[in-house]
Tab-separated table of C-alpha atoms in Angstrom:
chain	number	residue	atom	x	y	z
A	3	MET	CA	101.350	17.363	185.993
A	4	ALA	CA	98.176	16.335	187.761
A	5	THR	CA	98.287	13.179	189.822
A	6	GLY	CA	94.865	11.939	188.756
A	7	ILE	CA	93.240	12.612	192.099
A	8	ALA	CA	90.447	10.204	193.041
A	9	GLN	CA	87.059	11.570	194.018
A	10	ARG	CA	87.242	12.776	197.589
A	11	ARG	CA	84.667	12.530	200.338
A	12	GLU	CA	85.030	15.011	203.187
A	13	ARG	CA	83.133	15.189	206.486
A	14	LEU	CA	82.050	17.773	209.017
A	15	TYR	CA	84.196	18.275	212.090
A	16	VAL	CA	82.137	19.251	215.129
A	17	ASP	CA	83.114	19.108	218.815
A	18	GLY	CA	86.060	16.830	218.081
A	19	GLU	CA	84.061	14.361	215.974
A	20	TRP	CA	84.050	13.659	212.226
A	21	ILE	CA	80.473	13.473	210.984
A	22	GLU	CA	78.968	12.039	207.797
A	23	THR	CA	75.734	13.546	206.515
A	24	GLU	CA	73.061	12.473	204.090
A	25	ASN	CA	73.328	15.708	202.108
A	26	ALA	CA	76.586	16.754	200.487
A	27	LEU	CA	78.079	19.562	198.441
A	28	SER	CA	79.259	18.463	194.996
A	29	VAL	CA	82.523	20.202	194.106
A	30	SER	CA	83.231	20.693	190.415
A	31	ASP	CA	86.634	19.880	188.925
A	32	LEU	CA	87.631	23.047	187.066
A	33	ALA	CA	90.682	21.332	185.589
A	34	ALA	CA	89.212	18.132	184.170
A	35	GLY	CA	85.453	18.547	184.383
A	36	GLY	CA	82.992	16.477	186.345
A	37	THR	CA	82.858	16.248	190.121
A	38	PHE	CA	86.048	15.628	192.040
A	39	ALA	CA	84.755	15.817	195.613
A	40	ARG	CA	81.675	15.561	197.763
A	41	VAL	CA	81.725	17.395	201.068
A	42	ALA	CA	79.245	16.695	203.847
A	43	ALA	CA	76.735	19.521	204.131
A	44	ALA	CA	75.822	20.671	207.634
A	45	GLY	CA	72.170	21.052	208.456
A	46	PRO	CA	70.528	23.033	211.277
A	47	ALA	CA	71.068	20.273	213.848
A	48	HIS	CA	74.810	20.094	213.105
A	49	VAL	CA	75.081	23.863	213.335
A	50	ARG	CA	73.358	23.945	216.715
A	51	THR	CA	75.755	21.284	218.017
A	52	ALA	CA	78.745	23.259	216.721
A	53	LEU	CA	77.473	26.499	218.238
A	54	GLU	CA	77.001	24.845	221.613
A	55	ALA	CA	80.451	23.248	221.472
A	56	ALA	CA	82.134	26.540	220.548
A	57	HIS	CA	80.262	28.313	223.333
A	58	GLU	CA	80.958	25.742	226.045
A	59	ILE	CA	84.709	25.685	225.356
A	60	LYS	CA	85.162	29.460	225.757
A	61	PRO	CA	86.221	29.357	229.444
A	62	ARG	CA	88.806	26.666	228.757
A	63	MET	CA	90.166	28.530	225.723
A	64	ARG	CA	90.431	31.689	227.805
A	65	GLU	CA	92.678	29.813	230.223
A	66	THR	CA	95.119	28.668	227.524
A	67	THR	CA	98.418	30.525	227.342
A	68	VAL	CA	99.789	32.371	224.369
A	69	VAL	CA	102.701	29.928	224.388
A	70	GLU	CA	100.305	27.014	223.891
A	71	ARG	CA	98.388	28.759	221.149
A	72	ALA	CA	101.532	29.848	219.332
A	73	GLU	CA	102.749	26.244	219.348
A	74	TRP	CA	99.412	25.140	217.872
A	75	CYS	CA	99.746	27.664	215.062
A	76	GLU	CA	103.327	26.662	214.317
A	77	SER	CA	102.313	23.015	214.211
A	78	ILE	CA	99.470	23.809	211.806
A	79	ALA	CA	101.897	25.685	209.548
A	80	GLU	CA	104.297	22.744	209.519
A	81	ARG	CA	101.549	20.263	208.669
A	82	LEU	CA	100.224	22.458	205.862
A	83	ARG	CA	103.674	22.488	204.284
A	84	GLU	CA	103.853	18.710	204.557
A	85	ARG	CA	100.657	18.494	202.495
A	86	GLU	CA	101.618	21.165	199.964
A	87	GLU	CA	101.237	19.071	196.814
A	88	GLU	CA	97.886	17.650	197.887
A	89	LEU	CA	96.574	21.092	198.806
A	90	ALA	CA	97.898	22.721	195.635
A	91	GLU	CA	96.167	20.150	193.449
A	92	VAL	CA	92.919	20.584	195.359
A	93	ILE	CA	93.063	24.378	194.917
A	94	VAL	CA	93.672	23.956	191.175
A	95	ARG	CA	90.644	21.717	190.851
A	96	GLU	CA	88.128	23.430	193.110
A	97	ALA	CA	89.077	27.072	192.428
A	98	GLY	CA	90.404	26.832	188.855
A	99	LYS	CA	93.698	28.419	189.863
A	100	PRO	CA	96.922	27.722	187.878
A	101	ILE	CA	99.269	25.341	189.701
A	102	SER	CA	102.027	27.908	190.288
A	103	SER	CA	99.550	30.234	192.023
A	104	ALA	CA	98.019	27.348	193.963
A	105	ARG	CA	101.406	26.354	195.414
A	106	GLY	CA	102.005	29.955	196.418
A	107	GLU	CA	98.662	29.996	198.196
A	108	VAL	CA	99.613	26.979	200.316
A	109	GLU	CA	102.830	28.620	201.440
A	110	GLN	CA	101.006	31.866	202.113
A	111	ALA	CA	98.533	30.032	204.350
A	112	ALA	CA	101.350	28.355	206.273
A	113	GLU	CA	103.160	31.665	206.713
A	114	ARG	CA	100.005	33.242	208.074
A	115	PHE	CA	99.828	30.640	210.844
A	116	ASP	CA	103.518	31.196	211.610
A	117	ARG	CA	102.989	34.935	211.704
A	118	ALA	CA	99.912	34.576	213.915
A	119	ALA	CA	102.083	32.770	216.464
A	120	GLU	CA	104.564	35.649	216.464
A	121	GLU	CA	101.980	38.414	216.561
A	122	ALA	CA	99.945	36.814	219.358
A	123	ARG	CA	103.011	36.744	221.581
A	124	THR	CA	103.536	40.424	220.873
A	125	VAL	CA	99.934	41.458	221.507
A	126	VAL	CA	99.547	39.769	224.887
A	127	SER	CA	102.922	41.046	226.073
A	128	LYS	CA	101.846	44.659	225.541
A	129	GLY	CA	99.249	45.264	228.194
A	130	GLU	CA	99.076	48.722	229.718
A	131	TYR	CA	99.582	50.172	233.156
A	132	ARG	CA	97.604	53.363	233.844
A	133	GLU	CA	97.131	55.793	236.704
A	134	GLY	CA	94.003	57.780	237.403
A	135	SER	CA	94.237	61.328	236.053
A	136	THR	CA	90.848	62.849	236.845
A	137	ALA	CA	89.200	64.153	240.008
A	138	GLY	CA	88.006	61.267	242.126
A	139	HIS	CA	90.447	58.831	240.526
A	140	GLU	CA	93.553	60.156	242.258
A	141	GLY	CA	95.782	57.262	243.215
A	142	TRP	CA	93.982	54.762	241.044
A	143	GLN	CA	96.173	52.189	239.331
A	144	ALA	CA	94.943	49.904	236.567
A	145	ILE	CA	96.112	47.142	234.291
A	146	VAL	CA	94.592	46.992	230.791
A	147	LYS	CA	94.973	43.516	229.341
A	148	HIS	CA	93.827	41.609	226.251
A	149	GLU	CA	91.590	38.560	226.419
A	150	PRO	CA	89.825	36.388	223.806
A	151	ILE	CA	86.548	37.733	222.480
A	152	GLY	CA	84.837	34.308	222.567
A	153	ALA	CA	83.513	32.392	219.551
A	154	VAL	CA	84.455	33.572	216.051
A	155	LEU	CA	82.469	32.637	212.964
A	156	CYS	CA	84.731	32.580	209.886
A	157	ILE	CA	82.964	32.912	206.531
A	158	THR	CA	85.455	32.436	203.728
A	159	PRO	CA	85.401	33.038	199.943
A	160	TYR	CA	86.040	30.868	196.905
A	161	ASN	CA	88.875	32.853	195.340
A	162	TYR	CA	91.547	32.118	197.981
A	163	PRO	CA	90.006	29.078	199.662
A	164	LEU	CA	93.034	28.289	201.827
A	165	ALA	CA	94.982	31.545	202.186
A	166	THR	CA	92.002	33.708	203.156
A	167	THR	CA	90.735	30.965	205.447
A	168	ALA	CA	94.116	31.033	207.181
A	169	LEU	CA	93.911	34.817	207.444
A	170	GLN	CA	90.761	34.409	209.550
A	171	VAL	CA	91.334	31.140	211.406
A	172	ALA	CA	94.979	31.723	212.382
A	173	PRO	CA	94.415	34.972	214.321
A	174	ALA	CA	91.217	33.611	215.863
A	175	ILE	CA	93.020	30.582	217.297
A	176	ALA	CA	96.130	32.567	218.228
A	177	ALA	CA	93.939	35.005	220.175
A	178	GLY	CA	92.398	32.159	222.190
A	179	ASN	CA	88.961	31.962	220.591
A	180	SER	CA	86.839	29.025	219.539
A	181	VAL	CA	86.142	28.911	215.803
A	182	LEU	CA	83.297	27.900	213.519
A	183	LEU	CA	84.459	27.746	209.894
A	184	LYS	CA	81.877	28.074	207.109
A	185	PRO	CA	83.762	27.881	203.761
A	186	ALA	CA	82.417	28.875	200.351
A	187	SER	CA	80.199	26.079	199.073
A	188	LYS	CA	82.040	25.978	195.737
A	189	THR	CA	85.493	25.510	197.318
A	190	PRO	CA	85.230	23.671	200.649
A	191	VAL	CA	87.831	20.932	200.073
A	192	SER	CA	91.006	22.833	200.994
A	193	ALA	CA	89.219	24.013	204.137
A	194	ALA	CA	88.364	20.371	204.909
A	195	ILE	CA	92.066	19.516	204.687
A	196	LEU	CA	92.838	22.418	207.030
A	197	ALA	CA	90.248	21.006	209.427
A	198	ASP	CA	92.014	17.640	209.275
A	199	VAL	CA	95.328	19.348	210.006
A	200	ILE	CA	93.919	21.241	212.990
A	201	ALA	CA	92.202	18.115	214.332
A	202	GLY	CA	95.585	16.385	214.405
A	203	VAL	CA	97.346	19.010	216.510
A	204	ASP	CA	97.893	17.914	220.105
A	205	GLY	CA	96.344	20.093	222.779
A	206	ILE	CA	93.586	21.875	220.850
A	207	PRO	CA	90.454	21.091	222.877
A	208	ASP	CA	87.385	19.493	221.325
A	209	GLY	CA	84.958	22.220	220.346
A	210	ALA	CA	87.673	24.825	219.841
A	211	PHE	CA	87.527	24.346	216.069
A	212	ASN	CA	84.424	23.326	214.139
A	213	PHE	CA	84.158	22.817	210.376
A	214	VAL	CA	80.593	23.341	209.112
A	215	PRO	CA	80.395	23.541	205.315
A	216	GLY	CA	76.953	23.859	203.799
A	217	GLU	CA	74.652	25.975	201.696
A	218	ALA	CA	74.360	29.540	202.967
A	219	SER	CA	70.619	29.452	202.366
A	220	GLU	CA	70.364	26.474	204.706
A	221	ILE	CA	72.685	27.373	207.586
A	222	GLY	CA	73.992	30.913	207.046
A	223	ASP	CA	71.409	32.838	209.049
A	224	LEU	CA	71.438	30.241	211.817
A	225	LEU	CA	75.165	30.750	212.263
A	226	ALA	CA	75.281	34.527	211.868
A	227	GLY	CA	72.224	35.217	214.009
A	228	ASP	CA	73.140	33.150	217.053
A	229	ASP	CA	73.800	35.078	220.269
A	230	ARG	CA	76.665	32.743	221.199
A	231	ILE	CA	78.772	34.114	218.326
A	232	ASN	CA	80.916	37.005	219.543
A	233	ALA	CA	82.616	38.026	216.288
A	234	ILE	CA	82.244	37.344	212.583
A	235	ALA	CA	85.186	37.440	210.197
A	236	MET	CA	83.979	37.442	206.607
A	237	THR	CA	85.364	37.870	203.124
A	238	GLY	CA	82.763	38.052	200.373
A	239	SER	CA	80.525	40.287	198.311
A	240	SER	CA	79.071	43.531	199.633
A	241	GLY	CA	75.559	42.169	199.309
A	242	ALA	CA	76.358	39.063	201.321
A	243	GLY	CA	78.161	41.135	203.950
A	244	LYS	CA	75.188	43.431	204.403
A	245	HIS	CA	72.908	40.431	204.846
A	246	VAL	CA	75.174	38.911	207.499
A	247	ALA	CA	75.366	42.272	209.291
A	248	ARG	CA	71.575	42.494	209.424
A	249	GLU	CA	71.335	39.008	210.896
A	250	SER	CA	74.158	39.260	213.418
A	251	GLY	CA	73.094	42.071	215.706
A	252	MET	CA	75.465	43.666	218.251
A	253	ILE	CA	78.676	41.729	217.755
A	254	ASN	CA	82.119	42.520	216.366
A	255	LEU	CA	82.077	42.470	212.566
A	256	HIS	CA	85.352	42.067	210.716
A	257	MET	CA	84.543	42.158	206.995
A	258	GLU	CA	86.513	42.557	203.790
A	259	LEU	CA	83.950	42.848	201.019
A	260	GLY	CA	83.744	43.831	197.350
A	261	GLY	CA	86.302	45.916	195.497
A	262	ASN	CA	86.547	48.005	192.324
A	263	ALA	CA	90.097	49.326	192.545
A	264	PRO	CA	91.007	52.282	190.336
A	265	ALA	CA	94.550	52.766	189.045
A	266	VAL	CA	95.043	56.502	188.464
A	267	VAL	CA	97.820	57.084	185.917
A	268	PHE	CA	99.290	60.551	185.372
A	269	ASP	CA	101.285	61.716	182.370
A	270	ASP	CA	104.599	61.707	184.254
A	271	ALA	CA	104.389	58.002	185.221
A	272	ASP	CA	106.688	55.333	183.781
A	273	LEU	CA	104.156	53.852	181.362
A	274	THR	CA	106.114	50.652	180.749
A	275	ASP	CA	106.014	49.819	184.443
A	276	VAL	CA	102.387	50.927	184.652
A	277	ALA	CA	101.382	48.585	181.827
A	278	GLY	CA	102.953	45.579	183.543
A	279	ASP	CA	101.391	46.411	186.887
A	280	CYS	CA	97.947	47.047	185.407
A	281	ALA	CA	97.993	43.855	183.337
A	282	LYS	CA	98.911	41.785	186.377
A	283	GLY	CA	96.463	43.696	188.542
A	284	SER	CA	93.606	43.079	186.108
A	285	PHE	CA	94.278	39.545	184.839
A	286	LYS	CA	95.833	37.588	187.723
A	287	TYR	CA	93.495	34.728	188.707
A	288	ALA	CA	91.226	35.906	185.883
A	289	GLY	CA	90.490	39.074	187.856
A	290	GLN	CA	88.733	37.181	190.654
A	291	ARG	CA	90.389	39.159	193.427
A	292	CYS	CA	88.959	41.878	195.648
A	293	SER	CA	92.163	43.885	195.133
A	294	ALA	CA	92.184	43.502	191.319
A	295	ILE	CA	92.640	46.648	189.264
A	296	SER	CA	89.143	46.957	187.850
A	297	ARG	CA	89.492	50.297	186.078
A	298	VAL	CA	92.478	52.236	184.778
A	299	LEU	CA	92.028	56.001	184.900
A	300	ALA	CA	94.547	57.427	182.428
A	301	HIS	CA	95.333	61.074	181.858
A	302	GLU	CA	93.834	61.954	178.481
A	303	SER	CA	97.260	62.719	176.986
A	304	ILE	CA	98.573	59.175	177.548
A	305	HIS	CA	95.484	57.028	176.969
A	306	ASP	CA	96.488	55.670	173.554
A	307	ASP	CA	100.104	54.978	174.561
A	308	LEU	CA	99.035	53.134	177.708
A	309	VAL	CA	96.479	51.061	175.802
A	310	ASP	CA	99.175	49.987	173.337
A	311	LEU	CA	101.568	49.062	176.138
A	312	ILE	CA	98.975	47.013	178.051
A	313	ASP	CA	98.044	45.283	174.790
A	314	GLY	CA	101.708	44.341	174.447
A	315	GLN	CA	101.573	42.631	177.868
A	316	MET	CA	98.561	40.462	177.133
A	317	ASP	CA	100.246	37.558	175.373
A	318	ALA	CA	101.637	36.608	178.781
A	319	TRP	CA	98.103	36.400	180.225
A	320	GLN	CA	96.481	33.569	178.325
A	321	ALA	CA	94.488	30.553	179.471
A	322	GLY	CA	95.858	27.027	179.308
A	323	ASP	CA	96.255	23.721	181.127
A	324	LEU	CA	95.957	24.537	184.826
A	325	PHE	CA	98.688	22.042	185.669
A	326	ASP	CA	101.148	23.657	183.244
A	327	GLU	CA	103.618	25.791	185.204
A	328	ASP	CA	103.458	28.495	182.512
A	329	THR	CA	99.677	28.898	182.511
A	330	ALA	CA	98.643	32.311	183.811
A	331	VAL	CA	94.829	32.303	183.565
A	332	GLY	CA	92.129	29.728	184.246
A	333	PRO	CA	88.344	29.628	184.109
A	334	LEU	CA	85.961	31.742	186.106
A	335	ILE	CA	84.431	30.012	189.108
A	336	SER	CA	81.090	29.394	187.383
A	337	GLU	CA	79.150	29.959	184.203
A	338	ASP	CA	77.050	32.514	186.097
A	339	GLN	CA	80.187	34.534	186.833
A	340	ALA	CA	81.158	34.427	183.155
A	341	ASP	CA	77.639	35.640	182.300
A	342	TRP	CA	78.146	38.579	184.673
A	343	VAL	CA	81.473	39.532	183.097
A	344	ALA	CA	79.976	39.299	179.595
A	345	GLU	CA	77.085	41.505	180.696
A	346	LEU	CA	79.439	44.216	181.937
A	347	VAL	CA	81.586	44.094	178.789
A	348	ASP	CA	78.517	44.252	176.525
A	349	ASP	CA	77.199	47.230	178.486
A	350	ALA	CA	80.504	49.096	178.107
A	351	VAL	CA	80.682	48.412	174.362
A	352	GLU	CA	77.069	49.479	173.847
A	353	LYS	CA	77.921	52.780	175.527
A	354	GLY	CA	80.964	53.403	173.334
A	355	ALA	CA	83.952	51.456	174.699
A	356	GLU	CA	86.332	49.942	172.138
A	357	ILE	CA	87.387	46.295	172.345
A	358	VAL	CA	91.148	46.229	171.748
A	359	ARG	CA	91.527	42.555	172.565
A	360	GLY	CA	89.315	39.776	173.903
A	361	GLY	CA	85.735	40.548	174.785
A	362	SER	CA	84.172	37.104	174.561
A	363	ARG	CA	84.173	33.568	175.894
A	364	ARG	CA	86.968	31.435	174.489
A	365	ALA	CA	88.349	28.280	176.061
A	366	PRO	CA	91.847	26.947	175.352
A	367	ASP	CA	92.322	23.707	173.438
A	368	GLY	CA	91.625	20.557	175.384
A	369	VAL	CA	89.117	22.017	177.822
A	370	PRO	CA	86.106	19.752	178.453
A	371	ASP	CA	82.936	21.041	176.797
A	372	GLU	CA	81.207	21.449	180.163
A	373	LEU	CA	83.820	24.017	181.248
A	374	ALA	CA	84.119	25.944	177.986
A	375	ASP	CA	81.595	28.645	178.877
A	376	GLN	CA	83.442	29.453	182.117
A	377	PHE	CA	86.438	30.852	180.225
A	378	PHE	CA	86.389	34.556	179.383
A	379	GLU	CA	89.238	35.999	177.370
A	380	PRO	CA	91.505	38.529	179.052
A	381	THR	CA	89.922	41.688	177.715
A	382	LEU	CA	91.274	45.175	177.062
A	383	LEU	CA	88.730	47.974	176.646
A	384	ALA	CA	89.729	51.480	175.552
A	385	ASN	CA	87.898	54.793	175.811
A	386	VAL	CA	85.446	53.392	178.327
A	387	PRO	CA	82.739	55.992	179.015
A	388	ARG	CA	82.098	57.017	182.574
A	389	ASP	CA	78.517	55.768	182.516
A	390	ALA	CA	79.613	52.188	181.763
A	391	ARG	CA	78.603	49.959	184.661
A	392	LEU	CA	82.044	48.405	185.082
A	393	VAL	CA	83.441	51.811	186.042
A	394	ASP	CA	81.526	51.579	189.322
A	395	GLU	CA	80.556	47.899	189.773
A	396	GLU	CA	82.684	44.954	190.873
A	397	GLN	CA	83.705	42.793	187.925
A	398	PHE	CA	85.575	39.741	189.244
A	399	GLY	CA	86.681	39.007	185.699
A	400	PRO	CA	89.773	39.469	183.469
A	401	ILE	CA	89.070	42.992	182.233
A	402	ALA	CA	91.380	45.983	181.894
A	403	ALA	CA	89.042	48.933	181.349
A	404	ILE	CA	90.752	52.194	180.379
A	405	THR	CA	88.957	55.514	180.811
A	406	THR	CA	90.330	59.048	180.815
A	407	PHE	CA	90.472	62.129	183.014
A	408	GLU	CA	91.523	65.712	182.395
A	409	ASP	CA	92.889	66.755	185.787
A	410	GLU	CA	93.231	65.665	189.424
A	411	ALA	CA	89.759	66.815	190.328
A	412	GLU	CA	88.144	64.695	187.634
A	413	ALA	CA	90.328	61.704	188.517
A	414	LEU	CA	89.173	61.931	192.126
A	415	GLU	CA	85.554	62.288	191.072
A	416	ILE	CA	85.754	59.073	189.018
A	417	ALA	CA	87.812	57.149	191.580
A	418	ASN	CA	85.451	58.061	194.426
A	419	GLY	CA	82.258	57.623	192.431
A	420	SER	CA	81.804	53.957	193.263
A	421	ASP	CA	80.109	52.593	196.375
A	422	LEU	CA	83.123	50.276	196.678
A	423	ALA	CA	86.293	51.587	198.314
A	424	LEU	CA	88.707	48.762	199.104
A	425	ASP	CA	91.933	49.476	197.206
A	426	ALA	CA	93.398	51.975	194.758
A	427	ALA	CA	96.684	52.779	193.034
A	428	VAL	CA	98.294	56.027	191.921
A	429	PHE	CA	101.052	56.142	189.299
A	430	THR	CA	103.060	59.350	189.085
A	431	GLY	CA	106.621	60.645	189.359
A	432	ASP	CA	105.503	63.580	191.503
A	433	TYR	CA	105.771	62.747	195.223
A	434	GLU	CA	103.528	65.591	196.391
A	435	ARG	CA	100.847	64.684	193.866
A	436	ALA	CA	101.079	61.025	194.874
A	437	MET	CA	100.534	61.849	198.528
A	438	ARG	CA	97.800	64.349	197.738
A	439	MET	CA	95.885	61.784	195.686
A	440	ALA	CA	96.472	59.000	198.210
A	441	GLU	CA	95.002	61.134	200.978
A	442	ARG	CA	91.951	62.142	198.933
A	443	ILE	CA	91.025	58.847	197.328
A	444	ASP	CA	88.380	57.106	199.420
A	445	ALA	CA	89.830	53.615	199.857
A	446	GLY	CA	91.101	51.430	202.652
A	447	ALA	CA	94.543	51.243	201.045
A	448	VAL	CA	96.262	53.189	198.264
A	449	ARG	CA	99.472	51.938	196.691
A	450	ILE	CA	101.787	54.387	194.975
A	451	ASN	CA	103.442	53.205	191.746
A	452	GLY	CA	102.366	49.590	192.096
A	453	ALA	CA	99.290	47.370	191.896
A	454	PRO	CA	97.306	46.801	195.104
A	455	SER	CA	98.403	43.728	197.030
A	456	HIS	CA	97.330	42.413	200.421
A	457	GLY	CA	100.226	39.986	200.786
A	458	LEU	CA	100.450	38.148	204.088
A	459	GLY	CA	98.597	40.891	205.915
A	460	ASP	CA	101.616	42.572	207.486
A	461	VAL	CA	100.115	45.928	206.437
A	462	PRO	CA	96.462	46.296	207.516
A	463	PHE	CA	93.914	46.338	204.698
A	464	GLY	CA	90.168	46.612	204.414
A	465	GLY	CA	87.423	48.662	202.871
A	466	ASN	CA	85.500	51.878	203.287
A	467	LYS	CA	81.872	52.399	202.245
A	468	ASP	CA	80.369	49.113	200.994
A	469	SER	CA	83.759	47.385	200.922
A	470	GLY	CA	83.783	46.302	204.526
A	471	ILE	CA	84.140	46.951	208.225
A	472	GLY	CA	87.451	47.056	210.082
A	473	ARG	CA	90.927	46.146	208.903
A	474	GLU	CA	92.455	42.745	208.228
A	475	GLY	CA	96.004	41.505	208.554
A	476	ILE	CA	97.383	39.122	211.152
A	477	ASP	CA	98.133	41.757	213.794
A	478	ALA	CA	95.011	43.802	213.022
A	479	SER	CA	92.837	40.688	213.046
A	480	ILE	CA	94.212	39.442	216.362
A	481	HIS	CA	93.362	42.804	217.923
A	482	ALA	CA	89.866	42.645	216.412
A	483	MET	CA	89.383	39.161	217.832
A	484	MET	CA	90.380	40.142	221.363
A	485	ARG	CA	88.814	42.545	223.823
A	486	GLU	CA	90.395	44.763	226.435
A	487	LYS	CA	89.701	44.421	230.143
A	488	SER	CA	90.653	47.048	232.699
A	489	ILE	CA	91.534	45.746	236.166
A	490	VAL	CA	91.615	48.573	238.700
A	491	LEU	CA	93.990	47.797	241.546
């Protein structure tokens, strides 16, 4: 049950000070309607102060030890767990996520800070000793060590407003960097609570962490284009990522962007298991996940059977009260996003796809009128033609789109036809075929006989083509947020 949260007012956190502003972001309540929070919106002057603070503290952060930084991360994890119920309710309201998923996100965020502490210790303890091995370098001896990269700008998304924020902030702090956090303007409240947690940890210097929510159109380019930023960690759309890359210049970019994951299903796969995995992969969090299964490529001989089996899974993926533990699906983040999903479904149907279930906006009973148009039914489309836009474009909606292929070559052609290449899945009982497909599919990660999942980030993940730059994961991110220095003795 919801606790009837009062309207919140959150502030900026810059150079160790909490700051009120005249302008504020209004955060919609996706559970009850109305506005449940107002978050101070940073303007250019606040951003300049934060940039200067993050820059000035770099030498002091570089002198901190990994032991200190690991203790900070462990303390942050502990404090997040202490505020689990508060954070879970905030995530439900600002992101429209069912309560069971929201609680899991809080624990995932805490675990990422714990893991960052462990991984940082490992990274700094593995410097290298080298000897010269070329003419003129005979007798040379060198130490290759890791050091912080400097100031890291973290640009975080709305769909996992705490867990993805932790995936960026935890490794940045653990690596010894100063941080500027710019959360999604639709979901800044959980990030504000994280800022409060970090501000309360003993030993973190003023300026080492700065919380600067605001409209991207107002402050985004000012942050991304400043020469004092040494790295940008970003999760978002491909279009937004390309814009940030154009603004940023010659710095380290660490970006996980849009996805359109194909699930390639062969005729020797266990179709019952496939149906469960594809339903979860398509409908979890109403499909608003970069790793969501956006298109199911079924061998032509099993298309009808797989459609029937996925249809049989769909009763478990219905919208309801977000504070009900059994609710599986909530609203989309905005009416605009629902418009986008409807546009893609309409395009597919116009080109010949069959609606097996869903296909329109429908809110569950009791939803306030103002939120009704943000609900889109979990939708199953069969016989989707290859020229349908949703075969190649990111959906971010609850759609399972089934298309067919004749052989491996055609499956690869469809799977690799999109400009997006983040995740993929292959379902087959043939090990050699599974490995052959996994090696040939253009994606940052391919899961065999299971839906894509990024988990805590223990296995590196990230995109090819327009789906990003670099690889994320706590260990991978720490490496990306440090640089190597060779000291020749």
